[in-house]
PDB file of C-alpha atoms in Angstrom:
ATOM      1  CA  UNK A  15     -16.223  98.409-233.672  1.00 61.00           C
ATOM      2  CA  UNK A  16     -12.343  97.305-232.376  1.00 71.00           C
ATOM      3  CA  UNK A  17     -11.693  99.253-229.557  1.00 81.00           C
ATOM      4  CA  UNK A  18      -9.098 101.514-231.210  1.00 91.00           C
ATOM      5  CA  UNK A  19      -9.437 104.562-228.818  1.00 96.00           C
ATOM      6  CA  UNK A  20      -8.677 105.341-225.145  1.00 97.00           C
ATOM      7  CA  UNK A  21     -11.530 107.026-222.694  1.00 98.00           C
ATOM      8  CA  UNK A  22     -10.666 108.163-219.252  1.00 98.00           C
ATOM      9  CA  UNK A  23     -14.711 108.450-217.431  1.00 98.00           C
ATOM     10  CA  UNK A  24     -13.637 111.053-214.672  1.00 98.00           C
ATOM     11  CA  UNK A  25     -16.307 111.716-211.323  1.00 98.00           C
ATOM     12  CA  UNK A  26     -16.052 114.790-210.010  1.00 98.00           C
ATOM     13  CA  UNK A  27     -15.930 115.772-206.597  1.00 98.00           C
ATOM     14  CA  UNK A  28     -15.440 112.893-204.294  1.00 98.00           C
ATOM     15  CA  UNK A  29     -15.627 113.238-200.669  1.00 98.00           C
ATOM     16  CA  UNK A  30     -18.313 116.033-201.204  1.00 98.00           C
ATOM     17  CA  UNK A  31     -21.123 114.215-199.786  1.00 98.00           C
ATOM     18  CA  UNK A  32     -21.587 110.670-197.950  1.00 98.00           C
ATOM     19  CA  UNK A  33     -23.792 109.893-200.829  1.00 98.00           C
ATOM     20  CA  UNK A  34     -22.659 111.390-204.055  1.00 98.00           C
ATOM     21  CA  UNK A  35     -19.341 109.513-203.277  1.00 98.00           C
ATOM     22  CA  UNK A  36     -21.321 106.206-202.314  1.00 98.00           C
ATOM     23  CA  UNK A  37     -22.537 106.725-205.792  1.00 98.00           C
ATOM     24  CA  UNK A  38     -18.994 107.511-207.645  1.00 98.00           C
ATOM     25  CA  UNK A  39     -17.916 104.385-205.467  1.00 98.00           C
ATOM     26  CA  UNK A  40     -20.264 102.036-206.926  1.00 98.00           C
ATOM     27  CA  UNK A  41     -20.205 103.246-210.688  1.00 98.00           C
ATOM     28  CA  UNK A  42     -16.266 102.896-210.129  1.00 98.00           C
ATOM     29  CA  UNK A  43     -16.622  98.891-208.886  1.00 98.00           C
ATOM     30  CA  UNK A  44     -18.868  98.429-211.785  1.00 97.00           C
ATOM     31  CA  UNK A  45     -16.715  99.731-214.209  1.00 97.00           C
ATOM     32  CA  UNK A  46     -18.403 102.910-215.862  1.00 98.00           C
ATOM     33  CA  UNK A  47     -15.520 105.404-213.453  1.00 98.00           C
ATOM     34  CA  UNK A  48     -12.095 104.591-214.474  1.00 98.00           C
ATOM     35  CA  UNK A  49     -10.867 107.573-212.329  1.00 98.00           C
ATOM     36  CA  UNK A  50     -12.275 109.945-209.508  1.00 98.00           C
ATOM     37  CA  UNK A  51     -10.626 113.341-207.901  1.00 98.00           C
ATOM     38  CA  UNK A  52     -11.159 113.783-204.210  1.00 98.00           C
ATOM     39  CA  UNK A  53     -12.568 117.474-202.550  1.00 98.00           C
ATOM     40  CA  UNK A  54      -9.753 116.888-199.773  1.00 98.00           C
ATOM     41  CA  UNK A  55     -11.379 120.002-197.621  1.00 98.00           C
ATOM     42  CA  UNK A  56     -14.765 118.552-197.816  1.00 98.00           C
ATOM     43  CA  UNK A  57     -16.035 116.997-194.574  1.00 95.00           C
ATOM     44  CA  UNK A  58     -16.837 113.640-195.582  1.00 97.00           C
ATOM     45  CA  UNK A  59     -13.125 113.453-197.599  1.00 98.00           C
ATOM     46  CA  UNK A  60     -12.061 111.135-195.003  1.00 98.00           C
ATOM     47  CA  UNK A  61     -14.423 109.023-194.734  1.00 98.00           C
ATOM     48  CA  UNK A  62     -14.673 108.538-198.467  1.00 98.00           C
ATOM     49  CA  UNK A  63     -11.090 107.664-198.867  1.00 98.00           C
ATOM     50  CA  UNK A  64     -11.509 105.319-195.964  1.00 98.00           C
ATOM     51  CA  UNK A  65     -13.859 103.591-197.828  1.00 98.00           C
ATOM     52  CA  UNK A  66     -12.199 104.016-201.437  1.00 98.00           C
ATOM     53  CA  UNK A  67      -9.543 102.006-200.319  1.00 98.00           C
ATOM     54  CA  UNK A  68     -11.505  99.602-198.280  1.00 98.00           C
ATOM     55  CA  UNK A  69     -13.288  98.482-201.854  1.00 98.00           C
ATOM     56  CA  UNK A  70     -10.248  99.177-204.040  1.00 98.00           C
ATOM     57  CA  UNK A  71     -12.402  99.567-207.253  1.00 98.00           C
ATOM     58  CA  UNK A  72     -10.433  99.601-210.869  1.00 98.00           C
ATOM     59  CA  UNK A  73     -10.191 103.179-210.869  1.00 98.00           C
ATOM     60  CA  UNK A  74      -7.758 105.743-210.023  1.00 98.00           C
ATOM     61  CA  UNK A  75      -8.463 108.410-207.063  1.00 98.00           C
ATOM     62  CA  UNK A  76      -6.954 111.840-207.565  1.00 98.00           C
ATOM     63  CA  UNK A  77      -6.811 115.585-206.537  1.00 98.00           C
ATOM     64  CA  UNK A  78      -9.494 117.522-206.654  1.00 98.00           C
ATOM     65  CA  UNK A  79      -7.510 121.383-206.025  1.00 98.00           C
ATOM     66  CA  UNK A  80     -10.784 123.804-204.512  1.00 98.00           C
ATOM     67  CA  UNK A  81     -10.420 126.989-204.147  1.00 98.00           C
ATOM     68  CA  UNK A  82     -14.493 128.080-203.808  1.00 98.00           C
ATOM     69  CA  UNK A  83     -16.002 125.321-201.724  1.00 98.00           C
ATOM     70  CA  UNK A  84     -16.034 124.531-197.855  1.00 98.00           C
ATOM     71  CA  UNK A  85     -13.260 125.708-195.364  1.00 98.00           C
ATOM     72  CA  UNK A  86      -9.535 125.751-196.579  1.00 98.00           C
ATOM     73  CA  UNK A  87      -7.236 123.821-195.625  1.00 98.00           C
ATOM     74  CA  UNK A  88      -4.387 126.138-194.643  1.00 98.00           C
ATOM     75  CA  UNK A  89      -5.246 128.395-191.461  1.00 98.00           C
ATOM     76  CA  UNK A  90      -7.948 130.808-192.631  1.00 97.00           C
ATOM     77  CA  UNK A  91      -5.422 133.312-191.102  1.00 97.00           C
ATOM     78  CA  UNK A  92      -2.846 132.547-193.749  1.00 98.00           C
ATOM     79  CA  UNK A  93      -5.229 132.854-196.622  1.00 98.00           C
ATOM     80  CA  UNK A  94      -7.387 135.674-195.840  1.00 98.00           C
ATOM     81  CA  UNK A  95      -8.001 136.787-199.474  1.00 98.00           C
ATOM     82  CA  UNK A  96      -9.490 133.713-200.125  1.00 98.00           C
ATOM     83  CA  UNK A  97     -11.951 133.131-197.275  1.00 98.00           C
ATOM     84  CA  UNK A  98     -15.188 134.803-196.641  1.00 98.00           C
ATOM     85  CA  UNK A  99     -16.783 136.134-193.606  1.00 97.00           C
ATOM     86  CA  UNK A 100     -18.182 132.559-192.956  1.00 96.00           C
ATOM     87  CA  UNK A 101     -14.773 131.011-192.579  1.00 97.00           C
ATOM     88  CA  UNK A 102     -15.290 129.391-195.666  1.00 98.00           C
ATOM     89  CA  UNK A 103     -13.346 129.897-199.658  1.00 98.00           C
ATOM     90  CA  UNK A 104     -14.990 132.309-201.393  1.00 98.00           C
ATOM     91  CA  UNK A 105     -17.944 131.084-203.730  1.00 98.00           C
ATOM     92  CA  UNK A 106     -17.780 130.578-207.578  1.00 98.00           C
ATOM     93  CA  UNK A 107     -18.820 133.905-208.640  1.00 97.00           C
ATOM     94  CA  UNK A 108     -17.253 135.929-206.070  1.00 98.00           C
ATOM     95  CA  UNK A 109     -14.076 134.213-206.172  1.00 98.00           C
ATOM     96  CA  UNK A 110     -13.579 135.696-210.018  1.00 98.00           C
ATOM     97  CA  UNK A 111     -15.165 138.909-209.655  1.00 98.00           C
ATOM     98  CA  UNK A 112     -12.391 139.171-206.209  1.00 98.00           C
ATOM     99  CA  UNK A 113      -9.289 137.555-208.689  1.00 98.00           C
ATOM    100  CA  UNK A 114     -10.551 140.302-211.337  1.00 98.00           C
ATOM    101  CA  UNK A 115     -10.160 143.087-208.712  1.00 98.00           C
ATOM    102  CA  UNK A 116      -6.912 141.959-207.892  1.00 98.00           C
ATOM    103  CA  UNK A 117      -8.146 141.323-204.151  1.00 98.00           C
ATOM    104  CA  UNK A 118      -7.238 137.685-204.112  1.00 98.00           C
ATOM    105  CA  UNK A 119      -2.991 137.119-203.234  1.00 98.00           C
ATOM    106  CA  UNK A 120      -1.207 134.404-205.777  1.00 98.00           C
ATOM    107  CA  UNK A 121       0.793 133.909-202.673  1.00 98.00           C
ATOM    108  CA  UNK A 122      -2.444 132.508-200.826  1.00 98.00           C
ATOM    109  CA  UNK A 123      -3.492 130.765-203.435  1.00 98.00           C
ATOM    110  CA  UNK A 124      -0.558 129.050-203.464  1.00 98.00           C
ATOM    111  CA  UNK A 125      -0.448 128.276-199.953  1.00 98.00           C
ATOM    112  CA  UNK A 126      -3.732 126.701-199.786  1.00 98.00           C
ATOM    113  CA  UNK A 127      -3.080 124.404-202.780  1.00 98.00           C
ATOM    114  CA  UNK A 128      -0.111 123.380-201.054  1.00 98.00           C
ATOM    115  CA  UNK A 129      -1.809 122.671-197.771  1.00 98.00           C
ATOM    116  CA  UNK A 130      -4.498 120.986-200.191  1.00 98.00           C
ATOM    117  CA  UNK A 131      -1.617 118.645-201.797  1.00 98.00           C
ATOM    118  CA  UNK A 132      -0.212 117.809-198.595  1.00 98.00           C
ATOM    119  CA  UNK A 133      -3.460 116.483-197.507  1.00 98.00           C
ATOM    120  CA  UNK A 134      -4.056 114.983-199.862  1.00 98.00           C
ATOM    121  CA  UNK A 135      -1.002 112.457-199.671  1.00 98.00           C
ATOM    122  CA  UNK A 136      -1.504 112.064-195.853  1.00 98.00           C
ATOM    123  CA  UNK A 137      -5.031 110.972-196.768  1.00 98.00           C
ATOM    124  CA  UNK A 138      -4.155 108.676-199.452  1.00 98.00           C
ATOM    125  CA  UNK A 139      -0.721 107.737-198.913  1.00 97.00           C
ATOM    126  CA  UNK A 140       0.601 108.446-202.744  1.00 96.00           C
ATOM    127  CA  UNK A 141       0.948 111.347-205.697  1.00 96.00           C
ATOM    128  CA  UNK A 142      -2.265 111.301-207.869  1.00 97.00           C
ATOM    129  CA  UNK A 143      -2.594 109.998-211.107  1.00 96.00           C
ATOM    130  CA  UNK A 144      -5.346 112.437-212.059  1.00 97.00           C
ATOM    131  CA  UNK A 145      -5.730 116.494-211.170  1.00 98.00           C
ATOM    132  CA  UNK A 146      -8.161 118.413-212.171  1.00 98.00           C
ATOM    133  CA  UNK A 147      -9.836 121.831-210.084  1.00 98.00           C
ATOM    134  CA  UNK A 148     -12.457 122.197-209.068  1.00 98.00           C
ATOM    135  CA  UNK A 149     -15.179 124.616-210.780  1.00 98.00           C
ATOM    136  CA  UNK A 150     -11.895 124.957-213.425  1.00 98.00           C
ATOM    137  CA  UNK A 151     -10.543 127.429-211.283  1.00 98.00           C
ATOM    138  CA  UNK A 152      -7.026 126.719-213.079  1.00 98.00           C
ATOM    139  CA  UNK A 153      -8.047 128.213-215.999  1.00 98.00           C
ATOM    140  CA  UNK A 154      -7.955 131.435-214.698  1.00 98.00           C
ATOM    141  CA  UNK A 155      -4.375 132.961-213.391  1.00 97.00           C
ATOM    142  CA  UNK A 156      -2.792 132.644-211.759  1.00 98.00           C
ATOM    143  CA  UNK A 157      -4.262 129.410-210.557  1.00 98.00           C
ATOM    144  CA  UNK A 158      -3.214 127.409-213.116  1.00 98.00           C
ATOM    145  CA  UNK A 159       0.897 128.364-212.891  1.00 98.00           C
ATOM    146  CA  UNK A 160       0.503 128.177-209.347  1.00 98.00           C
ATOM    147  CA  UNK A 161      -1.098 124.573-209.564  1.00 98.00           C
ATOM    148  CA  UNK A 162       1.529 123.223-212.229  1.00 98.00           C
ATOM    149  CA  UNK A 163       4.579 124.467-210.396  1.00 98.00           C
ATOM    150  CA  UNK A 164       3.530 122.401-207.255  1.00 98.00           C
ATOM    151  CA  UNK A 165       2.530 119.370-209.298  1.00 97.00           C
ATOM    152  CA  UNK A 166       6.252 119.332-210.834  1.00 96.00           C
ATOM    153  CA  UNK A 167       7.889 119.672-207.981  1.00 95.00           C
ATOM    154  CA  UNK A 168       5.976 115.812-207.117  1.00 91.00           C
ATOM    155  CA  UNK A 169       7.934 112.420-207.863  1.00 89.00           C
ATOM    156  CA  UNK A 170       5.339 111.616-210.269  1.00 87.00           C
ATOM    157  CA  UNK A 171       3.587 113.764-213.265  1.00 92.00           C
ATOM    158  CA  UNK A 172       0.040 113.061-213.298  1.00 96.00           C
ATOM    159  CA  UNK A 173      -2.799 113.129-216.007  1.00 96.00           C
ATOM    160  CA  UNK A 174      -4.076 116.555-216.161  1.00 97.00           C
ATOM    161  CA  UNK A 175      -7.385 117.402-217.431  1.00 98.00           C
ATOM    162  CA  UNK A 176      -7.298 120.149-220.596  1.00 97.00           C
ATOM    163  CA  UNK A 177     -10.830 121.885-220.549  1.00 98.00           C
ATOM    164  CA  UNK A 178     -10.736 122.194-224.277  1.00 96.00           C
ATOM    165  CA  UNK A 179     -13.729 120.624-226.997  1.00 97.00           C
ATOM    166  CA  UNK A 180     -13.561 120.663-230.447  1.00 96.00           C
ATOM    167  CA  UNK A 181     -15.626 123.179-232.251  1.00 95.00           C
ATOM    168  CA  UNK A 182     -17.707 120.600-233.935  1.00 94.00           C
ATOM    169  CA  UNK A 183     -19.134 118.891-230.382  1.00 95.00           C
ATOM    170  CA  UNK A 184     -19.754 122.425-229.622  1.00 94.00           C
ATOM    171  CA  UNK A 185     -21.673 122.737-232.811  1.00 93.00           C
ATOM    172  CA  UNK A 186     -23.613 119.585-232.633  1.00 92.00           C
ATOM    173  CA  UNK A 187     -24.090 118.741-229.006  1.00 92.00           C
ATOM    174  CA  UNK A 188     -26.690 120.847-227.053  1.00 91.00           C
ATOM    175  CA  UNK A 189     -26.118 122.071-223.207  1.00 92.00           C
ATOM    176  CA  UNK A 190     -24.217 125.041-222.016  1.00 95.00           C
ATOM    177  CA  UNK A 191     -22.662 125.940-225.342  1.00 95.00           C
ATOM    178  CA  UNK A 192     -22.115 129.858-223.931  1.00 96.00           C
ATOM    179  CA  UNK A 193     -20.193 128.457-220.799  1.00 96.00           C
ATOM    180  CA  UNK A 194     -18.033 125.647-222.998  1.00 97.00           C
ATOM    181  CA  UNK A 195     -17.488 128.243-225.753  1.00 97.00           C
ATOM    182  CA  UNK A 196     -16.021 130.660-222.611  1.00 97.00           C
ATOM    183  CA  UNK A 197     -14.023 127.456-221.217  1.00 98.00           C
ATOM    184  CA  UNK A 198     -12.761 126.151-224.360  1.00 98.00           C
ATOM    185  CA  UNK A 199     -11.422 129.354-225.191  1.00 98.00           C
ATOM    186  CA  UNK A 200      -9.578 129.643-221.962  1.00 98.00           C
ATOM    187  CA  UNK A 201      -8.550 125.637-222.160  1.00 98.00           C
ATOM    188  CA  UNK A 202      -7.128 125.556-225.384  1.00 98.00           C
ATOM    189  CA  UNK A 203      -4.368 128.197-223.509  1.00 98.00           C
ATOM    190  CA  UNK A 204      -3.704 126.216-220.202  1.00 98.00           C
ATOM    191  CA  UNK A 205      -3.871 123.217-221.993  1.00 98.00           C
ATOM    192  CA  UNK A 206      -0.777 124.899-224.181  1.00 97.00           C
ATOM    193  CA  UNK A 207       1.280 125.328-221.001  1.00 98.00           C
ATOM    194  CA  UNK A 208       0.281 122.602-219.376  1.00 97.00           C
ATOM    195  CA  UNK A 209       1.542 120.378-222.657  1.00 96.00           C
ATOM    196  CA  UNK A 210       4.879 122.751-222.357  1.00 96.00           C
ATOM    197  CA  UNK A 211       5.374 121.661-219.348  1.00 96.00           C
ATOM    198  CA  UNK A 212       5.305 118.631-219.641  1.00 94.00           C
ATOM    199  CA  UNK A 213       2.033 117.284-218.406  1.00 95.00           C
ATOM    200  CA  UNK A 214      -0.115 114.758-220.208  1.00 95.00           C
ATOM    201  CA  UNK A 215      -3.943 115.007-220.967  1.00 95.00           C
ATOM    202  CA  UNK A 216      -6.390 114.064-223.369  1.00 96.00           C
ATOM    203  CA  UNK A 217      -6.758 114.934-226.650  1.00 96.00           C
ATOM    204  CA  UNK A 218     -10.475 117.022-225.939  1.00 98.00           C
ATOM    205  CA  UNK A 219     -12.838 117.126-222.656  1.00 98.00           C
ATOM    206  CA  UNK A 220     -16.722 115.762-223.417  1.00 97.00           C
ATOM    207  CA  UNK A 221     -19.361 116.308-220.956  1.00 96.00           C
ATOM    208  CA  UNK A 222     -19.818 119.402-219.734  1.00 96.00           C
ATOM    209  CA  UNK A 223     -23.325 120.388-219.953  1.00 94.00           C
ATOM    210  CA  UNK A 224     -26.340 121.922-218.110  1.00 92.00           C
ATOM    211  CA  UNK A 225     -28.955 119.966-215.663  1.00 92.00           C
ATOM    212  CA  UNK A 226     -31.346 120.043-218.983  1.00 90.00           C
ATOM    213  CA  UNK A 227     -29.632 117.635-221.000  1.00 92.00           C
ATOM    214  CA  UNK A 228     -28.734 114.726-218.796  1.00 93.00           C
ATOM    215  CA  UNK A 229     -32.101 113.729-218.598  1.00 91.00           C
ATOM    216  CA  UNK A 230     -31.976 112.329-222.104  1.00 92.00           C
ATOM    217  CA  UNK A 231     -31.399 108.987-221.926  1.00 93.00           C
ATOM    218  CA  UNK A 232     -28.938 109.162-225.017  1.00 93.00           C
ATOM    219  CA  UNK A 233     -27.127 111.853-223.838  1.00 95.00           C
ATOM    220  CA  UNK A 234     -23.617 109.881-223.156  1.00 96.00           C
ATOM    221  CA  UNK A 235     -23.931 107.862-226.078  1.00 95.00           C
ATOM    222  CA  UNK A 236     -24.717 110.849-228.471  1.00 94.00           C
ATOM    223  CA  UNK A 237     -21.114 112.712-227.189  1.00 96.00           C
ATOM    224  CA  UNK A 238     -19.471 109.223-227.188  1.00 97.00           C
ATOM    225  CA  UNK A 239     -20.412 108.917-231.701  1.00 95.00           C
ATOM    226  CA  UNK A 240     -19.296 112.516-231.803  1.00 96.00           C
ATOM    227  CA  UNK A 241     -16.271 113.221-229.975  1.00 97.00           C
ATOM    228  CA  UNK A 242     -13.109 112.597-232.183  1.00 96.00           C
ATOM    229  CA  UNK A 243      -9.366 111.856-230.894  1.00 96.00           C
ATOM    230  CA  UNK A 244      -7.203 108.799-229.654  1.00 96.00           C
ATOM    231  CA  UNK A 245      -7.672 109.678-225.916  1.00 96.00           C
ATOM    232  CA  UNK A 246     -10.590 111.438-224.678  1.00 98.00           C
ATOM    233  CA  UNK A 247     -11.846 112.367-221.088  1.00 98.00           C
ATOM    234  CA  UNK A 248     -15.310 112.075-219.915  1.00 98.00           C
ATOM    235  CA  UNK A 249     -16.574 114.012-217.534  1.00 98.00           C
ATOM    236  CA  UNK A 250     -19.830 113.398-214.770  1.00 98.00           C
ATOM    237  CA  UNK A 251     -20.838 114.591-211.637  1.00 98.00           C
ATOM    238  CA  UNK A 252     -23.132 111.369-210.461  1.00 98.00           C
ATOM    239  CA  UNK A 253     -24.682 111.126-207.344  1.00 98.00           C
ATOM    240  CA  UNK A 254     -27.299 109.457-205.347  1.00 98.00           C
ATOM    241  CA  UNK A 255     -29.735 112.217-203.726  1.00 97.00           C
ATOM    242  CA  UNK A 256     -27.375 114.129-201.273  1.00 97.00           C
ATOM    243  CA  UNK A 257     -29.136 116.719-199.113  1.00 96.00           C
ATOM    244  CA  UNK A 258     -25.546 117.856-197.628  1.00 96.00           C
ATOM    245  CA  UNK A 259     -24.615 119.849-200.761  1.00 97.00           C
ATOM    246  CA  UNK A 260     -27.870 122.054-200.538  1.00 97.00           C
ATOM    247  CA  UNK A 261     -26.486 125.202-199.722  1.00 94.00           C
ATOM    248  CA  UNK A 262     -22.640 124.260-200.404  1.00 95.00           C
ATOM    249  CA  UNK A 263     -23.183 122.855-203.953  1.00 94.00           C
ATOM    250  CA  UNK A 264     -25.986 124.105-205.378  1.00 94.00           C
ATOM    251  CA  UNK A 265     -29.473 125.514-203.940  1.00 93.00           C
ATOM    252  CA  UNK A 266     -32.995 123.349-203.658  1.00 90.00           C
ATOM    253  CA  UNK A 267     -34.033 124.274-207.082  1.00 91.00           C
ATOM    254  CA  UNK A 268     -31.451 124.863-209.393  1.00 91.00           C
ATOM    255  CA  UNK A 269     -31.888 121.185-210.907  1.00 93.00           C
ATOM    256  CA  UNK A 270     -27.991 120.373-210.144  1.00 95.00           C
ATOM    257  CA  UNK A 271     -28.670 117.948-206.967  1.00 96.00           C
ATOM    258  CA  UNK A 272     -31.092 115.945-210.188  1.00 96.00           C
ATOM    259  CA  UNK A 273     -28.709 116.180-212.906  1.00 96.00           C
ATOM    260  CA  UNK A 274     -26.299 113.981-210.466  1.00 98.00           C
ATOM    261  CA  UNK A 275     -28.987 111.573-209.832  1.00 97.00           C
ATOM    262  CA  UNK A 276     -29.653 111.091-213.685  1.00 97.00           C
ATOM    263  CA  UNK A 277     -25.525 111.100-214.462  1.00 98.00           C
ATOM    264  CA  UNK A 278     -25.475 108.291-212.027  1.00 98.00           C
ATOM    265  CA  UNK A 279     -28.645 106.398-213.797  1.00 97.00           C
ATOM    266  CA  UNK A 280     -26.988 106.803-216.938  1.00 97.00           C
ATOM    267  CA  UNK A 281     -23.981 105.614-216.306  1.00 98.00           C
ATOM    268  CA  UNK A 282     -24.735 102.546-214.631  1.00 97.00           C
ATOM    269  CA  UNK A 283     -27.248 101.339-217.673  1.00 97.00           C
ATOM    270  CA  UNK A 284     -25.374  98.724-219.582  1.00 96.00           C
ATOM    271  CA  UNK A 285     -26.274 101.102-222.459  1.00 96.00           C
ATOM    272  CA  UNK A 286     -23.477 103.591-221.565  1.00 97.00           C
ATOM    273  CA  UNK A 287     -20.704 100.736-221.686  1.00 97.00           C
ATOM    274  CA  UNK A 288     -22.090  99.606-225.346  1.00 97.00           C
ATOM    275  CA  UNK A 289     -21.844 102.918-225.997  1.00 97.00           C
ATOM    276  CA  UNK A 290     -18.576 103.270-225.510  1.00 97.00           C
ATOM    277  CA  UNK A 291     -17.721 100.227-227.532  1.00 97.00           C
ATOM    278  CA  UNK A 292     -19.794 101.399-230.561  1.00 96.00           C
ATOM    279  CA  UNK A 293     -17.739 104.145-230.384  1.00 97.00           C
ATOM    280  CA  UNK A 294     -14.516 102.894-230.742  1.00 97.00           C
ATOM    281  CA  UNK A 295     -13.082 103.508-226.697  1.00 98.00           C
ATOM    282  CA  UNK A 296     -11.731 101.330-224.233  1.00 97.00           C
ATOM    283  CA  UNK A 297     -12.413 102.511-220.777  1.00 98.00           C
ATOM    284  CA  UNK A 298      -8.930 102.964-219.570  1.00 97.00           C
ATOM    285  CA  UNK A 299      -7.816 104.412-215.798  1.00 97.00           C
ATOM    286  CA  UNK A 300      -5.907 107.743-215.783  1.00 96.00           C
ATOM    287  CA  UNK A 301      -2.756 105.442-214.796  1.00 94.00           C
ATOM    288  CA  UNK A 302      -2.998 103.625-217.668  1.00 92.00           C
ATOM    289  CA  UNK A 303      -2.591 106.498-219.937  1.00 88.00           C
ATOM    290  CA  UNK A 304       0.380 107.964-218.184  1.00 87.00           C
ATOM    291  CA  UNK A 305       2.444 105.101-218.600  1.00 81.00           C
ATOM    292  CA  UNK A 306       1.790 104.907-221.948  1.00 78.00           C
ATOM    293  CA  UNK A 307       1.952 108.946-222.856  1.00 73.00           C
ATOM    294  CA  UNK A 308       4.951 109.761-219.904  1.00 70.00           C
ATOM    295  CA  UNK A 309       6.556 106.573-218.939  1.00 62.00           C
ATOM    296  CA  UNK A 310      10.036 108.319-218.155  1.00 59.00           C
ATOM    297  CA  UNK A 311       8.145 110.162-215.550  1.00 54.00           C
ATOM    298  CA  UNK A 312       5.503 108.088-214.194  1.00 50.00           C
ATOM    299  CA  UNK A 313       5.615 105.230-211.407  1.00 48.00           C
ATOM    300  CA  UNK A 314       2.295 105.873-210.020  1.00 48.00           C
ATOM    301  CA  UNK A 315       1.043 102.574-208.349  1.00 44.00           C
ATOM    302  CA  UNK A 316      -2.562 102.373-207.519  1.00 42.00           C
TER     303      UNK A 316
END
C-alpha cells in the first residue's frame, strides 16, 4: 500500500534506566523510534543524553514532564506538596488521591515543571520537538494548563501528544480497555485545549495496553490495520532487562519490567516496519510533522 499516512513511534521514558534507554537508543538508529521523551530527573538522564547525541539516531529527543517518579528537580523545599517523606515525587496513585484532596499546590507544580524545562534545555541544548508527561499526569488539572502555559512561553511549539483513541480501537483491540476508556475520556478534553491553543498532535494515540498483550507477536501490526487517521502516534515503553526500575518503576512481579523486553523484541523484528507499510504509514520524526502542521511557529533543528 502507498504510504499515504504519517506515524510518529514515540519511547517513553528515556534516561530512566542505563538499559531501557540503551534499548530506545538502538530501536531509534534502526529506525522503528522516530522520537523519544527524556525523564530529565532520572539519574541516568545525563548519561543518556550524552550518549543520544554521541549516536545522533533519526529521531527526535523530547520532554518527558514527571511529576510521580524519582527526586524533583526544584529544591524539595520549594515543592513540598509534591514530595514524599523519601525525598522523592509522590507515586502514581498517591499523587491523584493528594491532587483530589486538594493537598497538592498548582503553584508547585508549576515550579517543578519549570525547573524540569530548564533542565531540560541545559541538558540538551534546544526546545523539544515532542512533550508528553509522564504517567499522563497532564490530563488531570491543573497539570495540563500549567504544562501548556510554560510550553508557549518557548521559541518553538512542539508536537504534543493527545491521549485520545477512537472508540472503535477501543472496541476491537484487547488490553486495558477500563484504563483507555478512563484516559480517552479525559484526552479527548486536553486534547481540545491543547488544539485551542495552538499546539499540534496527532489525530488518535495507539498503544496503550497492559503487560498481557505485548507478548503477542502481532500485537503492533494488529493496532497498525486498525487505527484510522492521517497522523497517528505510537506509543512503547521498550527496554532491555533493567533491574534499576524495580522499586521506582514497577515491582519484581507485576510483568511491566517483561512487557518492555517484548516491546523492544517487537519492534526491532522487520515485521513491525512491514507492518507499518501494509498499513498505509510512513514513519515520520515528531519534527517532521510540526513543520508540516505549524510551520509559522516551528524552527526546531535536531
Amino acid at each position: 500500500m502507498p504510504a499515504t499516512r504519517s506515524l510518529c513511534v514515540i519511547a517513553d521514558d528515556y534516561g530512566i534506566g542505563r538499559e531501557t534507554s540503551r534499548a530506545i537508543l538502538e530501536l531509534a538508529q534502526h529506525g522503528a523510534v522516530t522520537g523519544t521523551v527524556l525523564l530529565v530527573n532520572a539519574p541516568d538522564a545525563e548519561e543518556s543524553v550524552r550518549a543520544w547525541q554521541k549516536a545522533q539516531p533519526p529521531a527526535d529527543l523530547g520532554w518527558h514532564p514527571c511529576l510521580t517518579l524519582d527526586a524533583p528537580v526544584a529544591p524539595a523545599g520549594r515543592v513540598r506538596s509534591l514530595v514524599g517523606p523519601d525525598g522523592n515525587l509522590w507515586p502514581l496513585g498517591k499523587f491523584l488521591t493528594r491532587l483530589a484532596l486538594g493537598l497538592i499546590r498548582r503553584t508547585e507544580i508549576e515550579r517543578e515543571l519549570r525547573a524540569q524545562y530548564g533542565r531540560f534545555l541545559e541538558m540538551v541544548g534546544h526546545p523539544p520537538a515532542v512533550v508528553n508527561s509522564h504517567q499522563h499526569t497532564s490530563l488531570f488539572p491543573p497539570v495540563g494548563a500549567c504544562l501548556r502555559r510554560i510550553l508557549a512561553e518557548g521559541p518553538v511549539v512542539p508536537y504534543l501528544r493527545r491521549v485520545r483513541e477512537p472508540w472503535s480501537l477501543l472496541a476491537t483491540v484487547p488490553g486495558a480497555r477500563i484504563k483507555r476508556f478512563g484516559l480517552t475520556l479525559l484526552g479527548r478534553v486536553e486534547a481540545s485545549r491543547q488544539r485551542r491553543a495552538g499546539f499540534p498532535g496527532a489525530d488518535w494515540l495507539a498503544g496503550i495496553t497492559d503487560p498481557l498483550w505485548v507478548s503477542d507477536d502481532r500485537f503492533f501490526a494488529r493496532i497498525l490495520h486498525r487505527v484510522p487517521g492521517r497522523e497517528v502516534e505510537l506509543i512503547c515503553h521498550p527496554g532491555h532487562y533493567d533491574e534499576s526500575l524495580v522499586g521506582r518503576d514497577c515491582t519484581a512481579d507485576d510483568g511491566l519490567l517483561q512487557r518492555r523486553i517484548d516491546e523492544e523484541r517487537l519492534l526491532r523484528q522487520p515485521a513491525f516496519l512491514e507492518a507499518c507499510k501494509e498499513a498505509g504509514f510512513a514513519l515520520v520524526r515528531p519534527s517532521g510533522l510540526l513543520a508540516r502542521l505549524c510551520p509559522a511557529r516551528h524552527s526546531y533543528a535536531a
